[in-house]
PDB file of C-alpha atoms in Angstrom:
ATOM      1  CA  MET A   1     -52.216 -33.982 106.785  1.00  0.00           C
ATOM      2  CA  ARG A   2     -52.618 -36.817 104.288  1.00  0.00           C
ATOM      3  CA  ARG A   3     -50.595 -36.746 101.107  1.00  0.00           C
ATOM      4  CA  TYR A   4     -51.902 -38.581  98.059  1.00  0.00           C
ATOM      5  CA  LEU A   5     -49.331 -39.922  95.649  1.00  0.00           C
ATOM      6  CA  ARG A   6     -49.962 -39.747  91.951  1.00  0.00           C
ATOM      7  CA  LEU A   7     -49.415 -43.059  90.219  1.00  0.00           C
ATOM      8  CA  VAL A   8     -46.974 -42.819  87.350  1.00  0.00           C
ATOM      9  CA  THR A   9     -48.513 -45.549  85.252  1.00  0.00           C
ATOM     10  CA  SER A  10     -51.626 -45.330  83.173  1.00  0.00           C
ATOM     11  CA  LEU A  11     -52.154 -49.093  83.090  1.00  0.00           C
ATOM     12  CA  PRO A  12     -55.561 -50.251  84.293  1.00  0.00           C
ATOM     13  CA  THR A  13     -55.773 -52.891  87.001  1.00  0.00           C
ATOM     14  CA  LEU A  14     -55.880 -56.562  86.053  1.00  0.00           C
ATOM     15  CA  SER A  15     -59.504 -56.826  87.186  1.00  0.00           C
ATOM     16  CA  VAL A  16     -60.529 -53.945  84.913  1.00  0.00           C
ATOM     17  CA  ILE A  17     -58.626 -55.498  82.010  1.00  0.00           C
ATOM     18  CA  TYR A  18     -60.184 -58.901  82.672  1.00  0.00           C
ATOM     19  CA  ASP A  19     -63.709 -57.465  82.775  1.00  0.00           C
ATOM     20  CA  ASP A  20     -63.228 -56.506  79.115  1.00  0.00           C
ATOM     21  CA  TYR A  21     -61.058 -59.484  78.150  1.00  0.00           C
ATOM     22  CA  GLU A  22     -63.510 -62.180  79.222  1.00  0.00           C
ATOM     23  CA  LEU A  23     -66.228 -60.757  76.956  1.00  0.00           C
ATOM     24  CA  LEU A  24     -64.114 -60.788  73.799  1.00  0.00           C
ATOM     25  CA  ASP A  25     -63.481 -63.405  71.143  1.00  0.00           C
ATOM     26  CA  ALA A  26     -59.913 -64.453  70.257  1.00  0.00           C
ATOM     27  CA  GLU A  27     -59.377 -61.812  67.576  1.00  0.00           C
ATOM     28  CA  GLU A  28     -60.656 -59.022  69.837  1.00  0.00           C
ATOM     29  CA  ARG A  29     -58.424 -60.270  72.663  1.00  0.00           C
ATOM     30  CA  TYR A  30     -55.401 -59.827  70.389  1.00  0.00           C
ATOM     31  CA  ARG A  31     -56.499 -56.260  69.709  1.00  0.00           C
ATOM     32  CA  LEU A  32     -57.005 -55.612  73.425  1.00  0.00           C
ATOM     33  CA  LEU A  33     -53.458 -56.836  74.141  1.00  0.00           C
ATOM     34  CA  ILE A  34     -52.047 -54.660  71.371  1.00  0.00           C
ATOM     35  CA  GLU A  35     -53.886 -51.615  72.762  1.00  0.00           C
ATOM     36  CA  LEU A  36     -52.690 -52.443  76.261  1.00  0.00           C
ATOM     37  CA  GLY A  37     -49.113 -52.556  74.989  1.00  0.00           C
ATOM     38  CA  ARG A  38     -49.561 -49.102  73.500  1.00  0.00           C
ATOM     39  CA  GLU A  39     -50.426 -47.812  76.973  1.00  0.00           C
ATOM     40  CA  LEU A  40     -46.945 -48.599  78.278  1.00  0.00           C
ATOM     41  CA  GLU A  41     -44.932 -45.464  78.737  1.00  0.00           C
ATOM     42  CA  PRO A  42     -42.059 -45.230  76.268  1.00  0.00           C
ATOM     43  CA  MET A  43     -38.850 -46.937  77.348  1.00  0.00           C
ATOM     44  CA  PRO A  44     -35.797 -44.918  76.308  1.00  0.00           C
ATOM     45  CA  ASP A  45     -33.643 -46.800  73.797  1.00  0.00           C
ATOM     46  CA  PRO A  46     -30.456 -46.491  75.920  1.00  0.00           C
ATOM     47  CA  LEU A  47     -32.173 -48.689  78.550  1.00  0.00           C
ATOM     48  CA  LYS A  48     -32.727 -51.485  76.018  1.00  0.00           C
ATOM     49  CA  THR A  49     -29.514 -53.336  76.708  1.00  0.00           C
ATOM     50  CA  ASP A  50     -28.413 -56.904  77.162  1.00  0.00           C
ATOM     51  CA  ALA A  51     -28.668 -56.358  80.920  1.00  0.00           C
ATOM     52  CA  THR A  52     -32.371 -55.415  80.732  1.00  0.00           C
ATOM     53  CA  LYS A  53     -33.335 -58.026  78.137  1.00  0.00           C
ATOM     54  CA  VAL A  54     -35.603 -60.828  79.358  1.00  0.00           C
ATOM     55  CA  ARG A  55     -34.202 -64.205  78.346  1.00  0.00           C
ATOM     56  CA  GLY A  56     -36.375 -66.887  76.811  1.00  0.00           C
ATOM     57  CA  CYS A  57     -38.786 -64.643  74.942  1.00  0.00           C
ATOM     58  CA  SER A  58     -39.357 -65.287  71.249  1.00  0.00           C
ATOM     59  CA  ALA A  59     -39.552 -61.520  70.708  1.00  0.00           C
ATOM     60  CA  SER A  60     -37.171 -59.035  72.286  1.00  0.00           C
ATOM     61  CA  VAL A  61     -38.426 -57.865  75.679  1.00  0.00           C
ATOM     62  CA  TRP A  62     -36.723 -55.406  77.994  1.00  0.00           C
ATOM     63  CA  VAL A  63     -37.679 -54.627  81.599  1.00  0.00           C
ATOM     64  CA  TYR A  64     -36.018 -51.903  83.644  1.00  0.00           C
ATOM     65  CA  PRO A  65     -36.966 -51.349  87.306  1.00  0.00           C
ATOM     66  CA  THR A  66     -36.978 -47.881  88.820  1.00  0.00           C
ATOM     67  CA  ARG A  67     -37.856 -46.710  92.304  1.00  0.00           C
ATOM     68  CA  LEU A  68     -40.295 -43.932  92.968  1.00  0.00           C
ATOM     69  CA  ASP A  69     -39.499 -41.378  95.674  1.00  0.00           C
ATOM     70  CA  ASP A  70     -41.669 -43.267  98.157  1.00  0.00           C
ATOM     71  CA  GLY A  71     -39.878 -46.581  97.495  1.00  0.00           C
ATOM     72  CA  ARG A  72     -42.476 -48.204  95.246  1.00  0.00           C
ATOM     73  CA  LEU A  73     -41.250 -49.968  92.128  1.00  0.00           C
ATOM     74  CA  HIS A  74     -42.076 -48.682  88.688  1.00  0.00           C
ATOM     75  CA  PHE A  75     -41.069 -50.746  85.683  1.00  0.00           C
ATOM     76  CA  LEU A  76     -40.243 -49.452  82.248  1.00  0.00           C
ATOM     77  CA  ALA A  77     -40.686 -52.129  79.607  1.00  0.00           C
ATOM     78  CA  ASP A  78     -40.876 -52.638  75.877  1.00  0.00           C
ATOM     79  CA  SER A  79     -40.970 -55.302  73.194  1.00  0.00           C
ATOM     80  CA  ASN A  80     -40.391 -55.311  69.472  1.00  0.00           C
ATOM     81  CA  ALA A  81     -43.621 -57.298  68.921  1.00  0.00           C
ATOM     82  CA  ALA A  82     -47.050 -55.714  69.475  1.00  0.00           C
ATOM     83  CA  ILE A  83     -48.832 -58.667  71.087  1.00  0.00           C
ATOM     84  CA  THR A  84     -45.819 -59.495  73.243  1.00  0.00           C
ATOM     85  CA  LYS A  85     -45.728 -55.870  74.373  1.00  0.00           C
ATOM     86  CA  GLY A  86     -49.363 -56.280  75.422  1.00  0.00           C
ATOM     87  CA  ILE A  87     -48.465 -59.362  77.443  1.00  0.00           C
ATOM     88  CA  VAL A  88     -45.670 -57.367  79.084  1.00  0.00           C
ATOM     89  CA  ALA A  89     -48.211 -54.664  79.972  1.00  0.00           C
ATOM     90  CA  LEU A  90     -50.535 -57.314  81.411  1.00  0.00           C
ATOM     91  CA  VAL A  91     -47.750 -58.637  83.659  1.00  0.00           C
ATOM     92  CA  LEU A  92     -46.860 -55.110  84.754  1.00  0.00           C
ATOM     93  CA  ALA A  93     -50.501 -54.341  85.552  1.00  0.00           C
ATOM     94  CA  ALA A  94     -50.182 -56.922  88.342  1.00  0.00           C
ATOM     95  CA  VAL A  95     -47.233 -55.172  90.014  1.00  0.00           C
ATOM     96  CA  GLN A  96     -46.752 -51.635  88.739  1.00  0.00           C
ATOM     97  CA  ASP A  97     -46.162 -48.921  91.338  1.00  0.00           C
ATOM     98  CA  ARG A  98     -46.331 -51.229  94.344  1.00  0.00           C
ATOM     99  CA  ALA A  99     -43.959 -51.631  97.257  1.00  0.00           C
ATOM    100  CA  PRO A 100     -41.196 -54.206  96.752  1.00  0.00           C
ATOM    101  CA  ARG A 101     -42.463 -56.296  99.690  1.00  0.00           C
ATOM    102  CA  GLU A 102     -45.970 -56.348  98.209  1.00  0.00           C
ATOM    103  CA  ILE A 103     -44.644 -57.387  94.789  1.00  0.00           C
ATOM    104  CA  ALA A 104     -42.461 -60.094  96.342  1.00  0.00           C
ATOM    105  CA  GLY A 105     -45.551 -61.500  98.062  1.00  0.00           C
ATOM    106  CA  THR A 106     -47.710 -61.443  94.915  1.00  0.00           C
ATOM    107  CA  ASP A 107     -48.279 -64.648  92.986  1.00  0.00           C
ATOM    108  CA  ILE A 108     -48.118 -62.976  89.585  1.00  0.00           C
ATOM    109  CA  ALA A 109     -48.776 -66.207  87.689  1.00  0.00           C
ATOM    110  CA  ALA A 110     -51.955 -66.768  89.728  1.00  0.00           C
ATOM    111  CA  GLU A 111     -53.034 -63.172  89.060  1.00  0.00           C
ATOM    112  CA  LEU A 112     -52.652 -63.850  85.306  1.00  0.00           C
ATOM    113  CA  ALA A 113     -54.299 -67.298  85.410  1.00  0.00           C
ATOM    114  CA  PRO A 114     -57.859 -66.089  84.611  1.00  0.00           C
ATOM    115  CA  PHE A 115     -56.581 -64.773  81.269  1.00  0.00           C
ATOM    116  CA  GLU A 116     -55.637 -68.336  80.211  1.00  0.00           C
ATOM    117  CA  LEU A 117     -52.856 -66.947  78.055  1.00  0.00           C
ATOM    118  CA  GLY A 118     -51.583 -70.458  77.320  1.00  0.00           C
ATOM    119  CA  ARG A 119     -54.901 -71.269  75.659  1.00  0.00           C
ATOM    120  CA  GLN A 120     -55.316 -67.931  73.921  1.00  0.00           C
ATOM    121  CA  LEU A 121     -51.826 -67.474  72.496  1.00  0.00           C
ATOM    122  CA  SER A 122     -49.190 -69.656  70.886  1.00  0.00           C
ATOM    123  CA  SER A 123     -46.565 -71.101  73.201  1.00  0.00           C
ATOM    124  CA  ASN A 124     -43.797 -69.033  71.628  1.00  0.00           C
ATOM    125  CA  ARG A 125     -45.688 -65.844  72.639  1.00  0.00           C
ATOM    126  CA  THR A 126     -46.009 -66.949  76.264  1.00  0.00           C
ATOM    127  CA  GLN A 127     -42.738 -68.807  76.847  1.00  0.00           C
ATOM    128  CA  GLY A 128     -40.945 -65.781  78.301  1.00  0.00           C
ATOM    129  CA  ILE A 129     -43.634 -64.907  80.852  1.00  0.00           C
ATOM    130  CA  PRO A 130     -42.095 -67.030  83.652  1.00  0.00           C
ATOM    131  CA  ASN A 131     -38.709 -65.370  83.063  1.00  0.00           C
ATOM    132  CA  MET A 132     -40.253 -61.908  83.184  1.00  0.00           C
ATOM    133  CA  ILE A 133     -42.092 -62.803  86.391  1.00  0.00           C
ATOM    134  CA  ALA A 134     -38.855 -64.166  87.884  1.00  0.00           C
ATOM    135  CA  LEU A 135     -36.984 -60.971  87.010  1.00  0.00           C
ATOM    136  CA  ILE A 136     -39.680 -58.809  88.611  1.00  0.00           C
ATOM    137  CA  ARG A 137     -39.871 -61.022  91.703  1.00  0.00           C
ATOM    138  CA  GLU A 138     -36.063 -61.122  92.134  1.00  0.00           C
ATOM    139  CA  THR A 139     -35.871 -57.351  91.845  1.00  0.00           C
ATOM    140  CA  ALA A 140     -38.643 -56.892  94.413  1.00  0.00           C
ATOM    141  CA  GLU A 141     -37.133 -59.412  96.843  1.00  0.00           C
ATOM    142  CA  ARG A 142     -33.709 -57.794  96.596  1.00  0.00           C
ATOM    143  CA  LEU A 143     -35.121 -54.322  97.239  1.00  0.00           C
ATOM    144  CA  ALA A 144     -37.474 -55.489 100.004  1.00  0.00           C
ATOM    145  CA  ALA A 145     -34.590 -56.947 102.016  1.00  0.00           C
TER     146      ALA A 145
END
């Protein structure tokens, strides 16, 4: 008997997001990112600690990894800035609810490359992305071992 697991996240896939994103002008892309950030499930305030804070971001960003019953990783995340929260959601769309080994083997930066975030957004909005990716990758590698 086959058992289907319900995904916890409501984030669309990166390809679905990109299908909309590529058709939009700069202002509409900002709105898309803001809407995407609103789709993140709420992160409880007690989890927003110094230990879960992503370093190097101009806005405050917190990422907290959890494990689903079947071993997949599910990340809770938040930011105090709407567009940054959308960027966080975009990063999570590349890895959410996947096995640690799969996440560790994913080139998240390459998955995000079509969005050309460096061209679309100011450098202070994107400067923390590599640190967030590193945190996610380190967590996945540690749990995959």
